[in-house]
Coordinates of C-alpha atoms in Angstrom, one line a residue:
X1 CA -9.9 8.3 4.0
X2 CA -13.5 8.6 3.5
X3 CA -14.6 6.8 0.3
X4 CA -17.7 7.9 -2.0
X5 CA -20.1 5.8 -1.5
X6 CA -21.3 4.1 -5.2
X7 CA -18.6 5.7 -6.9
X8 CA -15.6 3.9 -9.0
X9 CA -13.2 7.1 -8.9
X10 CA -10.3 8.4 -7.0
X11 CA -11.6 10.8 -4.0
X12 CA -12.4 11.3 -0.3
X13 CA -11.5 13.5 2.7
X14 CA -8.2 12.4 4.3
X15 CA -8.6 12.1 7.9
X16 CA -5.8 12.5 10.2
X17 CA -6.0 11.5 13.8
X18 CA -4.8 13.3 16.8
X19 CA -5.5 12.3 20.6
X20 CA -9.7 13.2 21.0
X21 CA -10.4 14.7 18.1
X22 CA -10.2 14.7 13.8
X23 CA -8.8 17.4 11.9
X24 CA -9.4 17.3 8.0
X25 CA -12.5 19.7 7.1
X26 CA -10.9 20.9 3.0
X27 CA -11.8 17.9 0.9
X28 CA -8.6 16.8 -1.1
X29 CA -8.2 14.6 -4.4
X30 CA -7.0 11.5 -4.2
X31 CA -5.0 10.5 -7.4
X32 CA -5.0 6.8 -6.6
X33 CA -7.6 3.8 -5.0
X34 CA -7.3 1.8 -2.1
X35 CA -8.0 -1.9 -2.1
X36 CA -7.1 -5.5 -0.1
X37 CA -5.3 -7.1 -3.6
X38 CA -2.9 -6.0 -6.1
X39 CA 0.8 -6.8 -6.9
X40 CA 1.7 -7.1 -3.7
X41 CA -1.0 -10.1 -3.5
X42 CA 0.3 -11.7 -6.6
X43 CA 1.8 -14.6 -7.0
X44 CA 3.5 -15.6 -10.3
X45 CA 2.9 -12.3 -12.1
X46 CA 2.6 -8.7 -11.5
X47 CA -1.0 -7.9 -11.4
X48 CA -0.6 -4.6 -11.3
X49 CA 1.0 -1.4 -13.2
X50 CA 4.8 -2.1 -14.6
X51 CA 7.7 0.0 -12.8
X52 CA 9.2 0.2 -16.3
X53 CA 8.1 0.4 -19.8
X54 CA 11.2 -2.5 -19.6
X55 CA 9.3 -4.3 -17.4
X56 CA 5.5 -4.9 -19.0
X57 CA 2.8 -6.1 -17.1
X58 CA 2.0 -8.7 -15.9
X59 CA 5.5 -10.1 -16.4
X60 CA 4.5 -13.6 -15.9
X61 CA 7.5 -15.7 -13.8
X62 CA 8.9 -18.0 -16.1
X63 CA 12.5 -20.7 -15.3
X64 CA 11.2 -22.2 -12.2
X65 CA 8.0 -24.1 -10.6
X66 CA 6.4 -22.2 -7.6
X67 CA 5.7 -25.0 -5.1
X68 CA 4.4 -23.1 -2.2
X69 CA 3.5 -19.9 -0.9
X70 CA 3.8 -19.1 3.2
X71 CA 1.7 -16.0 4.4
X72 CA 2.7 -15.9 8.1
X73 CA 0.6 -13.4 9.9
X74 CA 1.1 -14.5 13.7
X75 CA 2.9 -12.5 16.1
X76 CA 3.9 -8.9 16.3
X77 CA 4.2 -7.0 12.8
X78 CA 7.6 -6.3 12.6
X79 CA 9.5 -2.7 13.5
X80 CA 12.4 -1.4 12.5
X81 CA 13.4 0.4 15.7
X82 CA 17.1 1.0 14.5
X83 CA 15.4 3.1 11.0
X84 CA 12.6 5.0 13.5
X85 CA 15.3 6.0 15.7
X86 CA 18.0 7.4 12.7
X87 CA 14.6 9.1 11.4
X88 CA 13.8 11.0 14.8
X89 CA 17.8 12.2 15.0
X90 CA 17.4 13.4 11.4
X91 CA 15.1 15.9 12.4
X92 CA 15.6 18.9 13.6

């Protein structure tokens, strides 16, 4: 996605790519942003929007003592070959 340079708003040209070449010239709206941190990045609390109007943000954890926090990036990222292969029979 290409982002608009200076601006604070939702909006870009989706790029898809394909072997040697880009196809994406109509410009579409975006109704969201990207960024690096949000609730998934959280720790404690939900940073983000609520699922629920049950469930208001940030819905700080409470009952417990958070003692440490492991991010292990080393390795392969992880593939679920069993779900990509019921997903390529599903289709016709």
């Amino acid at each position: 996605m290409d982002s608009v340079r200076g601006a604070h708003r939702a909006g870009g040209r989706p790029q898809h790519p394909v072997p040697q070449r880009w196809f994406d010239e109509a410009a579409k709206y975006n109704p969201g942003t990207f960024g690096l941190a949000g609730a998934s990045l959280s720790i404690g609390r939900n940073g983000g929007s609520a699922v629920s109007s049950d469930y208001p943000a940030p819905y700080p954890f409470t009952g417990g003592t958070i003692t440490q926090v492991v991010v292990d990036i080393s390795g392969e990222p992880y593939e679920n070959l069993e779900k990509k292969l019921a997903i390529a029979f599903a289709k016709d």
